[in-house]
XYZ file of C-alpha atoms in Angstrom:
780
model
C -137.851 41.028 157.428
C -139.436 43.766 155.458
C -136.274 45.809 156.014
C -134.265 43.140 154.261
C -133.586 43.809 150.630
C -135.334 40.591 149.560
C -138.732 41.730 151.023
C -141.339 43.941 149.552
C -144.080 45.985 151.218
C -147.563 44.998 149.846
C -150.943 45.165 151.415
C -152.198 41.596 151.200
C -148.971 39.399 151.185
C -145.459 39.072 152.458
C -143.208 38.550 149.389
C -139.558 37.314 149.348
C -138.016 38.058 145.959
C -134.765 36.225 146.536
C -133.719 33.440 148.836
C -131.827 35.165 151.839
C -129.827 32.358 153.530
C -128.807 34.966 156.154
C -132.438 35.254 157.190
C -133.570 31.661 156.481
C -134.594 30.830 159.986
C -136.539 34.112 160.366
C -138.347 33.552 157.092
C -139.307 30.050 158.261
C -141.243 31.688 161.030
C -142.801 34.529 158.883
C -143.918 31.911 156.340
C -145.217 29.471 158.946
C -148.807 28.083 158.371
C -151.004 26.883 161.178
C -154.603 26.245 162.129
C -154.118 26.076 165.992
C -153.938 22.301 165.829
C -151.256 21.576 163.163
C -148.297 23.995 162.590
C -145.781 23.824 159.799
C -142.805 26.179 159.772
C -141.936 27.696 156.446
C -139.084 25.379 155.769
C -138.149 24.870 152.001
C -140.031 21.846 150.444
C -136.820 19.892 149.990
C -135.953 20.048 153.721
C -132.492 21.700 153.304
C -131.097 24.039 153.768
C -133.026 24.964 156.863
C -132.669 27.141 160.067
C -135.006 25.237 162.273
C -137.090 22.287 161.118
C -140.522 22.510 162.601
C -143.813 20.522 162.514
C -145.997 20.881 165.595
C -149.118 19.475 166.987
C -150.727 21.692 169.732
C -150.242 19.976 173.013
C -147.662 17.409 171.985
C -144.722 17.811 174.292
C -141.991 15.885 176.154
C -141.262 16.075 179.874
C -137.886 16.815 181.373
C -136.662 17.307 184.844
C -136.263 20.929 186.066
C -132.871 21.613 187.565
C -132.533 23.100 190.991
C -129.272 23.777 192.930
C -131.221 23.452 196.134
C -134.594 21.693 196.510
C -137.630 23.502 197.975
C -141.141 22.635 198.901
C -143.589 23.603 196.086
C -141.073 23.709 193.263
C -142.414 22.303 189.973
C -140.663 18.960 189.436
C -140.773 18.705 185.572
C -140.779 20.971 182.659
C -142.608 20.642 179.387
C -141.152 21.200 175.956
C -142.852 21.224 172.602
C -141.299 18.762 170.182
C -140.850 18.606 166.491
C -143.331 15.763 165.422
C -143.256 13.769 162.278
C -142.627 16.156 159.262
C -144.936 15.642 156.330
C -143.772 18.759 154.438
C -140.642 17.085 152.783
C -140.511 16.640 149.085
C -136.944 15.977 148.067
C -135.909 16.558 144.405
C -133.122 15.009 142.357
C -132.341 16.273 138.833
C -130.232 13.996 136.790
C -128.815 12.399 140.059
C -128.027 15.904 141.492
C -129.848 16.785 144.725
C -131.899 19.958 144.315
C -130.041 22.002 146.864
C -130.045 25.760 146.424
C -126.588 26.142 148.025
C -125.189 24.471 144.929
C -125.413 25.055 141.214
C -127.041 28.397 140.149
C -130.227 29.799 141.463
C -131.585 31.830 138.541
C -134.646 33.037 140.425
C -136.522 32.260 143.696
C -139.633 33.859 145.138
C -141.936 32.858 148.090
C -145.267 34.610 148.735
C -147.415 34.313 151.906
C -150.931 35.105 150.557
C -152.957 36.522 153.442
C -156.300 36.377 151.557
C -155.981 32.787 150.343
C -154.031 31.335 153.311
C -151.309 29.618 151.245
C -147.560 29.771 150.918
C -146.572 29.896 147.283
C -143.014 29.306 145.960
C -141.423 29.463 142.446
C -137.857 29.090 141.452
C -135.651 28.304 138.561
C -132.357 26.427 139.158
C -129.452 25.117 137.175
C -127.710 22.156 138.654
C -123.873 21.912 138.793
C -124.119 19.711 135.666
C -125.965 22.302 133.781
C -129.517 21.043 133.807
C -132.212 23.710 134.471
C -135.664 23.108 135.974
C -138.438 25.290 137.279
C -140.129 24.341 140.593
C -143.477 25.614 141.853
C -145.083 24.656 145.174
C -148.269 25.697 146.973
C -148.668 24.799 150.667
C -151.597 25.140 153.085
C -152.669 24.123 156.589
C -156.373 23.769 156.428
C -158.496 26.115 158.481
C -161.558 23.915 157.784
C -160.256 20.337 158.139
C -158.375 20.499 161.359
C -156.079 17.509 160.979
C -155.012 18.261 157.428
C -152.161 20.043 155.558
C -151.340 19.783 151.902
C -148.711 20.570 149.396
C -148.844 20.715 145.494
C -145.299 20.382 144.027
C -144.358 20.746 140.451
C -141.172 20.329 138.530
C -140.817 21.517 134.854
C -137.922 20.728 132.471
C -136.300 23.759 130.933
C -134.110 23.688 127.758
C -133.454 19.908 127.724
C -134.472 16.476 128.752
C -134.293 16.008 132.511
C -134.389 12.786 134.654
C -136.421 13.678 137.708
C -136.970 11.972 141.012
C -139.259 13.339 143.714
C -139.025 11.702 147.189
C -142.151 12.498 149.158
C -141.483 11.646 152.861
C -142.803 11.495 156.304
C -139.728 11.996 158.740
C -139.652 11.555 162.435
C -136.932 12.596 164.897
C -135.246 15.034 162.550
C -131.892 16.486 163.800
C -132.372 20.053 165.287
C -129.787 22.693 165.685
C -128.169 23.212 169.040
C -129.994 25.909 171.111
C -128.456 29.198 171.692
C -127.891 31.070 174.983
C -131.196 32.815 174.873
C -133.302 31.373 177.556
C -136.447 31.813 175.360
C -135.104 29.130 172.888
C -136.658 25.749 173.358
C -134.552 22.889 174.746
C -133.394 20.586 172.051
C -134.683 17.072 172.705
C -132.986 14.402 170.686
C -135.057 11.611 169.182
C -138.148 12.089 171.437
C -140.412 9.735 169.382
C -140.330 5.969 169.790
C -141.663 4.025 166.713
C -144.731 2.004 166.863
C -145.822 1.548 163.317
C -144.559 2.331 159.775
C -146.622 1.603 156.641
C -146.182 2.254 152.954
C -148.786 0.915 150.578
C -149.055 2.238 147.059
C -149.253 6.015 147.378
C -150.163 5.994 151.074
C -147.673 6.404 153.911
C -148.211 6.349 157.635
C -145.961 6.418 160.783
C -147.134 6.144 164.395
C -144.795 7.108 167.282
C -145.030 7.666 171.008
C -143.108 10.076 173.176
C -140.754 8.500 175.678
C -141.774 10.305 178.935
C -145.135 12.100 178.353
C -146.589 9.046 176.733
C -148.383 10.849 173.880
C -149.043 8.833 170.702
C -148.571 10.691 167.412
C -149.821 9.460 164.012
C -149.230 11.126 160.614
C -150.342 9.741 157.252
C -150.061 10.915 153.680
C -151.697 10.236 150.356
C -150.573 11.381 147.008
C -151.942 12.215 143.583
C -149.209 12.015 140.972
C -149.517 13.588 137.450
C -146.862 13.328 134.770
C -145.691 11.933 131.479
C -146.615 8.380 130.722
C -143.238 7.058 131.661
C -143.722 8.241 135.368
C -143.439 5.477 137.929
C -143.866 5.308 141.731
C -142.687 3.106 144.517
C -142.933 3.214 148.342
C -141.131 2.017 151.322
C -140.962 2.693 155.057
C -138.838 2.046 158.111
C -139.145 3.144 161.711
C -138.542 6.859 161.297
C -139.023 7.376 157.458
C -141.892 6.568 155.057
C -141.267 7.443 151.478
C -142.985 7.631 148.126
C -140.446 7.783 145.307
C -141.760 9.272 142.016
C -139.532 9.000 138.857
C -140.117 10.514 135.459
C -138.196 11.767 132.423
C -139.276 15.194 131.412
C -138.926 16.615 128.005
C -138.660 20.491 127.718
C -141.823 22.072 128.822
C -143.137 18.909 130.355
C -144.200 18.924 134.071
C -144.254 16.405 136.904
C -146.841 17.292 139.567
C -147.300 15.717 143.089
C -150.239 16.675 145.282
C -149.689 15.516 148.809
C -152.396 15.401 151.562
C -151.051 14.968 155.078
C -153.252 14.068 158.157
C -152.186 14.433 161.724
C -153.431 13.158 165.093
C -152.185 12.619 168.665
C -153.675 11.371 171.866
C -152.528 10.426 175.414
C -155.276 7.742 175.662
C -156.177 6.183 172.317
C -154.620 2.962 171.077
C -152.266 2.615 168.128
C -154.924 1.092 165.862
C -157.348 3.935 166.829
C -154.728 6.531 165.984
C -153.972 4.890 162.619
C -157.729 4.892 161.827
C -158.050 8.423 162.848
C -155.512 9.813 160.343
C -156.645 7.497 157.593
C -160.245 8.818 158.087
C -158.879 12.429 157.970
C -157.091 11.669 154.726
C -160.264 10.210 153.308
C -162.129 13.401 154.079
C -159.438 15.480 152.577
C -159.317 13.306 149.472
C -163.024 13.843 149.133
C -162.525 17.567 148.904
C -159.400 17.205 146.735
C -156.615 19.825 146.294
C -158.887 22.397 144.659
C -161.555 21.769 147.280
C -159.083 22.492 150.088
C -158.061 25.775 148.377
C -161.681 26.893 147.891
C -162.568 26.090 151.479
C -159.454 27.923 152.705
C -160.350 31.195 150.704
C -164.000 31.120 151.899
C -162.819 30.676 155.582
C -160.505 33.730 155.240
C -163.030 35.815 153.248
C -165.338 35.520 156.231
C -162.568 36.353 158.684
C -161.362 39.488 156.733
C -164.933 40.717 156.478
C -164.898 40.659 160.377
C -161.436 41.528 161.204
C -159.678 43.677 158.635
C -158.022 46.815 159.810
C -157.453 49.433 157.027
C -154.554 52.027 157.530
C -154.003 54.884 154.991
C -150.699 56.707 155.260
C -148.289 53.871 156.260
C -147.795 50.970 153.918
C -145.647 49.005 156.375
C -148.064 49.247 159.231
C -150.937 48.260 156.790
C -149.021 45.120 155.749
C -147.914 44.432 159.285
C -151.397 44.588 160.833
C -152.860 42.157 158.180
C -149.888 39.924 158.689
C -150.609 40.083 162.529
C -154.274 39.374 162.129
C -153.597 36.455 159.764
C -151.160 34.724 162.183
C -153.272 35.402 165.386
C -156.231 33.939 163.585
C -154.216 30.930 162.494
C -152.932 30.402 166.137
C -156.403 30.014 167.538
C -158.831 29.048 164.596
C -158.812 25.222 165.397
C -157.001 25.153 168.684
C -160.204 23.682 170.151
C -159.640 23.353 173.874
C -155.899 23.597 173.665
C -153.617 26.449 174.533
C -152.626 29.214 172.211
C -148.830 29.278 172.880
C -146.642 32.416 173.098
C -145.197 31.466 169.623
C -148.355 29.784 168.331
C -147.244 26.923 166.255
C -144.504 28.848 164.275
C -141.489 27.859 166.286
C -140.240 26.243 169.395
C -139.489 29.462 171.355
C -140.490 29.590 175.030
C -140.525 25.790 174.939
C -143.849 26.079 173.268
C -145.489 27.325 176.420
C -148.577 29.341 176.920
C -148.452 32.339 179.308
C -150.845 35.045 180.495
C -150.203 36.721 177.107
C -153.071 34.741 175.643
C -155.772 35.980 177.878
C -154.522 39.659 178.049
C -153.193 40.325 174.564
C -154.509 37.713 172.118
C -158.002 37.023 173.308
C -159.124 40.719 173.188
C -158.530 40.687 169.490
C -160.235 37.367 168.895
C -163.200 38.345 171.192
C -164.216 41.017 168.695
C -163.277 39.232 165.486
C -163.424 35.318 166.017
C -165.106 34.833 169.334
C -165.580 31.025 168.901
C -161.759 30.765 169.318
C -161.906 32.510 172.631
C -164.572 30.155 174.085
C -162.306 27.191 173.047
C -159.278 28.778 174.650
C -161.123 29.314 177.872
C -162.441 25.751 177.936
C -158.882 24.648 177.783
C -158.277 26.645 180.982
C -161.306 24.867 182.541
C -160.004 21.502 181.494
C -156.777 22.284 183.441
C -158.577 23.249 186.638
C -157.632 19.947 188.339
C -153.939 20.766 188.066
C -154.629 24.395 188.996
C -156.522 23.337 192.119
C -153.861 20.947 193.027
C -151.191 23.746 192.655
C -153.167 26.143 194.816
C -153.526 23.422 197.576
C -149.818 22.828 197.403
C -149.165 26.536 197.987
C -151.566 26.515 200.870
C -154.263 28.504 199.031
C -157.902 28.009 198.159
C -159.355 27.791 194.666
C -157.153 27.501 191.645
C -153.693 28.721 190.927
C -153.133 28.588 187.222
C -149.531 28.139 185.912
C -147.353 30.979 184.730
C -146.159 28.991 181.852
C -147.401 25.614 180.627
C -148.362 23.303 177.851
C -150.574 20.630 179.629
C -151.699 22.610 182.686
C -149.052 22.119 185.406
C -146.546 24.862 186.269
C -143.459 24.705 183.972
C -141.399 27.525 185.540
C -138.437 26.682 187.671
C -137.998 30.364 188.676
C -140.658 31.004 191.276
C -140.352 34.835 191.698
C -141.339 35.238 187.993
C -143.526 32.034 187.868
C -145.330 31.092 190.973
C -145.529 34.650 192.412
C -147.064 36.031 189.120
C -150.564 35.296 190.275
C -152.094 37.913 188.180
C -152.578 35.279 185.428
C -155.605 34.019 187.337
C -157.236 37.428 187.191
C -156.225 37.717 183.469
C -158.154 34.496 182.787
C -161.219 35.835 184.659
C -160.957 39.133 182.740
C -161.089 37.115 179.440
C -164.225 35.299 180.595
C -165.976 38.661 181.480
C -164.865 40.201 178.255
C -166.066 37.253 176.070
C -169.544 36.964 177.776
C -170.033 40.814 177.612
C -169.176 40.834 173.942
C -171.230 37.714 172.939
C -173.969 37.479 175.516
C -173.184 33.730 175.628
C -174.804 32.883 178.984
C -174.665 29.207 178.343
C -170.799 29.443 178.229
C -170.833 31.595 181.406
C -172.990 28.992 183.261
C -170.964 26.006 182.072
C -167.376 27.324 181.928
C -167.189 30.957 183.030
C -168.645 30.621 186.437
C -166.308 27.811 187.487
C -163.204 29.825 186.298
C -164.531 32.973 188.068
C -165.356 31.183 191.335
C -162.025 29.233 191.593
C -159.914 32.337 190.838
C -161.975 34.415 193.228
C -161.314 31.876 195.918
C -157.613 32.118 195.237
C -157.573 35.937 195.718
C -159.610 35.692 198.895
C -157.092 33.217 200.438
C -154.067 35.000 198.928
C -154.929 38.476 200.341
C -155.743 39.640 203.829
C -157.547 42.515 205.658
C -155.364 44.668 207.857
C -156.569 46.166 211.185
C -158.219 48.996 209.317
C -160.091 46.693 207.055
C -157.936 47.423 203.934
C -157.433 44.353 201.715
C -153.746 43.683 200.743
C -152.217 41.122 198.407
C -148.560 40.892 199.379
C -145.578 39.046 197.874
C -146.585 38.894 194.263
C -144.965 39.659 190.858
C -146.918 41.904 188.465
C -146.514 42.108 184.718
C -142.991 43.839 185.266
C -140.611 41.033 185.820
C -137.938 43.458 186.938
C -140.062 43.914 190.172
C -140.705 40.644 191.989
C -142.331 39.411 195.157
C -143.683 42.962 195.948
C -146.676 44.090 197.971
C -149.867 45.484 196.546
C -148.957 45.569 192.901
C -151.496 47.963 191.554
C -152.249 45.943 188.303
C -152.706 42.740 190.324
C -154.905 44.386 192.959
C -157.111 46.015 190.424
C -157.461 42.923 188.300
C -158.064 40.809 191.390
C -160.745 43.391 192.494
C -162.550 42.963 189.106
C -162.163 39.134 189.348
C -163.742 39.043 192.881
C -166.780 41.262 191.824
C -167.282 39.437 188.561
C -167.501 36.145 190.374
C -169.922 37.522 192.921
C -172.129 38.878 190.048
C -171.898 35.561 188.166
C -172.973 33.351 190.995
C -175.967 35.529 191.468
C -176.899 35.107 187.856
C -176.329 31.403 187.911
C -177.432 30.054 191.337
C -177.486 26.452 190.132
C -173.864 26.564 189.042
C -173.034 28.418 192.352
C -174.659 25.588 194.354
C -172.805 22.987 192.341
C -169.509 24.734 193.173
C -170.532 25.140 196.826
C -170.705 28.916 196.937
C -173.014 30.379 199.366
C -173.969 34.050 200.150
C -171.428 34.473 202.917
C -168.497 33.452 200.506
C -169.733 35.792 197.733
C -170.173 38.591 200.297
C -166.661 38.117 201.458
C -165.486 38.529 197.810
C -167.250 41.809 197.471
C -165.850 42.994 200.886
C -162.330 42.194 199.811
C -162.803 43.796 196.363
C -164.249 47.149 197.752
C -161.347 47.306 200.283
C -158.481 46.553 197.906
C -155.435 48.810 198.554
C -154.142 50.925 195.765
C -150.745 52.440 196.677
C -150.393 56.102 195.886
C -147.548 58.512 196.349
C -149.200 61.804 197.366
C -145.976 63.797 197.172
C -145.422 62.773 193.483
C -149.110 62.621 192.692
C -148.753 59.272 191.034
C -149.819 55.640 191.549
C -147.150 53.313 192.602
C -146.468 50.289 190.517
C -146.427 48.496 193.958
C -146.145 49.684 197.510
C -142.956 51.506 198.008
C -141.898 51.363 194.383
C -141.278 55.219 194.003
C -138.894 55.256 197.028
C -136.490 52.739 195.356
C -133.191 54.003 193.930
C -133.365 54.845 190.284
C -131.489 52.531 187.797
C -128.281 53.992 186.518
C -129.544 54.475 182.953
C -126.659 56.779 182.093
C -124.210 54.149 182.932
C -125.970 51.335 181.064
C -124.540 50.796 177.670
C -126.785 50.113 174.608
C -125.354 46.545 174.284
C -126.471 45.779 177.840
C -130.121 45.436 176.866
C -132.078 43.294 177.642
C -131.008 43.980 181.214
C -131.885 40.497 182.418
C -128.935 39.010 180.373
C -126.403 41.436 181.790
C -127.346 42.262 185.285
C -128.561 40.129 188.299
C -132.247 40.105 189.078
C -131.272 40.907 192.746
C -130.111 44.333 191.443
C -133.023 44.859 189.146
C -135.590 44.085 191.845
C -134.289 46.828 194.104
C -134.374 49.653 191.571
C -136.889 51.899 189.731
C -136.610 50.192 186.306
C -139.458 48.705 184.423
C -139.133 45.760 182.003
C -142.545 46.132 180.539
C -145.701 48.105 180.990
C -147.255 47.389 184.390
C -148.871 50.380 185.993
C -149.394 51.664 182.439
C -151.097 48.336 181.544
C -153.373 48.832 184.549
C -154.486 52.130 183.171
C -155.580 50.437 180.001
C -157.313 47.324 181.506
C -158.767 49.031 184.550
C -159.178 52.570 183.263
C -162.212 53.489 185.388
C -159.862 53.826 188.336
C -157.774 56.666 186.767
C -158.971 60.126 185.759
C -157.339 61.953 182.884
C -154.842 63.971 184.903
C -153.755 60.823 186.950
C -153.358 58.993 183.652
C -151.173 61.714 182.279
C -149.000 62.061 185.386
C -148.575 58.259 185.790
C -147.636 57.975 182.126
C -145.046 60.787 182.403
C -143.516 59.189 185.589
C -143.240 55.636 184.321
C -142.202 56.318 180.682
C -138.595 57.319 181.507
C -138.333 54.047 183.623
C -139.667 51.621 181.100
C -136.940 49.853 179.020
C -139.254 47.582 176.985
C -137.096 44.494 177.387
C -140.343 42.672 176.558
C -142.150 42.721 173.335
C -145.407 42.961 175.210
C -144.775 46.610 176.189
C -144.867 48.828 173.140
C -148.549 48.144 172.372
C -149.627 49.122 175.868
C -147.537 52.173 175.782
C -149.017 53.096 172.464
C -152.533 52.901 173.905
C -151.980 55.161 176.838
C -149.716 57.559 174.848
C -152.612 57.998 172.537
C -155.124 58.491 175.356
C -152.817 61.103 177.065
C -152.572 63.038 173.683
C -148.959 62.004 172.750
C -149.906 60.889 169.286
C -146.529 60.966 167.758
C -145.134 58.662 170.529
C -148.174 56.491 170.120
C -147.463 56.104 166.451
C -143.856 55.238 167.211
C -144.869 52.596 169.650
C -147.438 51.240 167.178
C -144.715 50.893 164.590
C -142.531 48.943 167.067
C -145.328 46.553 167.969
C -146.289 46.071 164.310
C -142.717 45.420 163.094
C -141.630 43.296 166.136
C -141.359 40.118 164.051
C -141.263 41.416 160.518
C -138.342 43.537 161.318
C -136.970 41.054 163.924
C -136.500 43.827 166.419
C -135.885 41.516 169.365
C -133.568 39.225 167.398
C -135.711 36.137 168.168
C -138.034 35.872 165.137
C -135.984 32.751 164.273
C -137.597 30.888 167.117
C -141.106 31.649 166.034
C -143.407 34.773 165.860
C -144.583 36.362 169.031
C -148.341 35.996 168.851
C -149.141 38.433 171.638
C -147.077 41.115 170.090
C -148.807 40.583 166.784
C -152.131 40.855 168.651
C -150.663 44.048 170.114
C -150.573 45.621 166.623
C -154.422 45.475 166.692
C -154.610 46.694 170.238
C -152.286 49.745 169.354
C -154.464 50.750 166.494
C -157.981 49.850 167.645
C -157.648 50.557 171.394
C -155.037 53.219 170.933
C -156.091 55.490 167.909
C -159.587 53.962 167.956
C -159.975 54.472 171.683
C -161.948 51.154 172.057
C -162.796 50.223 175.651
C -165.284 47.851 177.171
C -168.245 49.683 178.729
C -170.245 47.229 180.681
C -171.822 45.027 178.015
C -171.231 47.795 175.360
C -168.319 49.640 173.904
C -167.006 53.183 173.867
C -164.603 54.785 171.414
C -162.452 57.943 171.713
C -160.749 58.147 168.361
C -157.969 60.347 167.272
C -155.287 59.838 164.498
C -151.556 60.563 164.504
C -150.260 62.887 161.748
C -148.983 59.958 159.551
C -152.419 58.339 159.109
C -155.093 59.785 156.805
C -157.635 57.132 157.693
C -158.050 54.161 159.963
C -160.977 51.722 159.581
C -161.835 48.566 161.504
C -164.749 46.339 162.468
C -165.842 44.755 165.671
C -168.493 42.221 166.496
C -170.733 42.760 169.526
C -173.740 40.514 170.604
C -174.397 39.404 167.121
C -173.964 42.798 165.491
C -171.122 43.959 163.397
C -169.899 47.570 163.637
C -167.651 49.377 161.243
C -165.598 52.363 162.543
C -163.894 54.776 160.076
C -161.714 57.451 161.421
C -160.451 60.473 159.564
C -158.439 63.472 160.648
C -161.403 65.382 161.952
C -164.427 62.888 162.117
C -165.370 59.356 162.968
C -168.049 57.447 161.127
C -169.885 54.489 162.761
C -171.911 52.145 160.518
C -173.845 49.043 161.466
C -172.996 46.357 158.939
C -175.320 43.734 160.328
C -177.368 42.760 163.426
C -179.425 44.949 165.700
C -178.858 48.466 166.898
C -175.850 49.165 169.152
C -175.621 51.744 171.890
C -172.108 53.119 172.055
C -170.210 56.107 173.278
C -168.167 58.497 171.288
C -165.638 60.549 173.466
C -168.176 60.036 176.342
C -171.255 61.083 174.408
C -173.934 58.229 174.023
C -175.152 57.425 170.577
C -177.136 54.681 168.863
C -176.070 53.068 165.576
C -178.744 51.342 163.668
C -179.683 50.455 160.099
C -180.816 53.942 159.193
C -177.258 54.852 158.076
C -173.837 55.935 159.288
C -173.543 58.100 162.386
C -170.867 60.873 161.992
C -169.273 62.671 164.875
C -166.465 65.225 165.004
C -163.144 64.509 166.855
C -162.309 66.776 169.654
C -158.641 68.081 169.663
C -156.181 65.986 171.712
C -154.873 67.428 175.068
C -151.571 69.263 174.724
C -148.981 68.075 177.248
C -145.178 67.897 177.203
C -143.814 64.797 175.642
C -142.297 62.394 178.158
C -138.761 61.083 177.802
C -137.752 57.520 177.358
C -134.634 55.921 179.048
C -131.390 56.456 177.087
C -130.985 54.164 174.045
C -134.598 53.000 174.521
C -136.563 55.128 172.142
C -139.144 53.181 170.142
C -137.759 50.937 167.496
C -138.978 50.383 164.065
C -138.897 53.997 162.830
């Protein structure tokens, strides 16, 4: 978007200076507001024109049968798709009987601003109707980060030049028409009229609709209240039917007079509560929001974000686009998890219906690291959601003939939603990714109560899975065969290095946790023999290595595969999965996304510097980055290997993935993991952040383009600020007790006595690795 002529580059906002109908759907994603529970796409207030209408409640979905040409034991039976719930954003406007539609008449000016400090979307425009009447419209929209169920809009119309008869129709609308989905498999299935009506109410300025989904049986309630301010001749009336509740506000405005409507909208859903209970719930939420009032909601929003930015801001000197992009990323990642509260953080957050609204391993591996060091409460809630879905994961493991829990590859409510088992069922590494998130959170927070109540159960059940999934050979080596690692162009392979290393860490962490929490271990039926078996398996895990090439194999035998014909692959044949059969991809040396390279980041202690450099040089020419998850990982390892220019290029790709619509799917929603990857590329890449037991270590170095990089992290109640210049790093304790850290391997303690300054060693000098033809980093 920031490459579009209508968008400016500014440090604390995203500004659209003219309405670009050619990028309307993309802008709706960019301007989306959410709190992790409620999500409103950035549709125009009047509802039309639109790209993709979107109002979402986290967890609200509909079921549909999964198609199979041939039945097979263990295939998931039904899929889940996020649905567009009752839309409370709509404020239709008529001016002298002409609908306010920006496709008609003359649009004199139009500007929208996503204010990252205040957490609001502001809009101002001036429009002359086909009949020659001119009005100015201003609106401010927010989804409350402090009142979980509440979103709100303030909408103003001002007459310009002459008297205007104005009508505002504030609506709740269910079962909106949606555009037909495209051919992209990431696009959500369109479900027509998924909501069945149960109640519609319009009394005075209050509106309410209650519906229930047809198959999943979820009840959705949305209510609205209004404060109307205008000339004395302003009148209101309300009405409702099964899918629309409407407040109509009518006024005659003299030049300079303004009609203002403040709309508070409350949302709720449940699979268990009754219709009266749901009605009461949203009415109570409205009452609380009304007590705060519009200005109170604005003040609460700003205070919440002031606190977040004090903990999370990343400052980049030398590249204005990346500075804007990283703050945009931090804002949207925080929105995605702030009030999710034991619900998933979907791949697209609540910004669009892409990926059917599913959550993947992306959450634990890419999103939760950022939140662990900036907003850890959101991490605990996301992991409690995984714990809540353990019954479905245990059932899935038993169905597959395994012990413990097999968490789903993609899901909304906890059951497996992937119909393609080589990429879905076989991608068992999601279980170790969840365990890794548990260990990271506990190490960063010291929250032993969480570990005892939630963490141990997740660690134990995933450890049991690995012990039953793998096996010892006649030499005692532990193998995990027939799995799919992060690279989805290599499926059902033996001894995937990433999977094996993550499983190893999972097994050891589970054994350590049950020693710390014997009561929890007894409750889960873990004895010394079982935990000893986990340790034995972990210590004997096989890591495939090609001695001739001197590199680790992505999986056993990978380096003997035929190389992909990159020279014969046209630029328009990427992504490869849309132009070549998986059967062909699975048999060749071609990598969709960082896999072995990701292992070197997440399990770095198993690779020395020379191995890391050789591995990176080998896999870089094979990696086509047909996934937006890849660039940030490659940025991290490129920086560690000393390829700072390449790391900078990959950082730019990760940062601009959505803002520049590099994958051509921003219209379906923002990719929250790639947004989080911007932080990863900067903080773990150029900051060199790694977990070091219960502490942290840093190995900072900057690319030529940056003159300064600064960020903060939270660790065990303390807040550390890291500021990196071209030749030195400064560590400052902002709050809390002293922290023991490492700087390029050297231990140091940061306390309240003042900043600690250390020089930066020069990066290693190595030949720059090549990328596949036509696959150089995007964005620069």
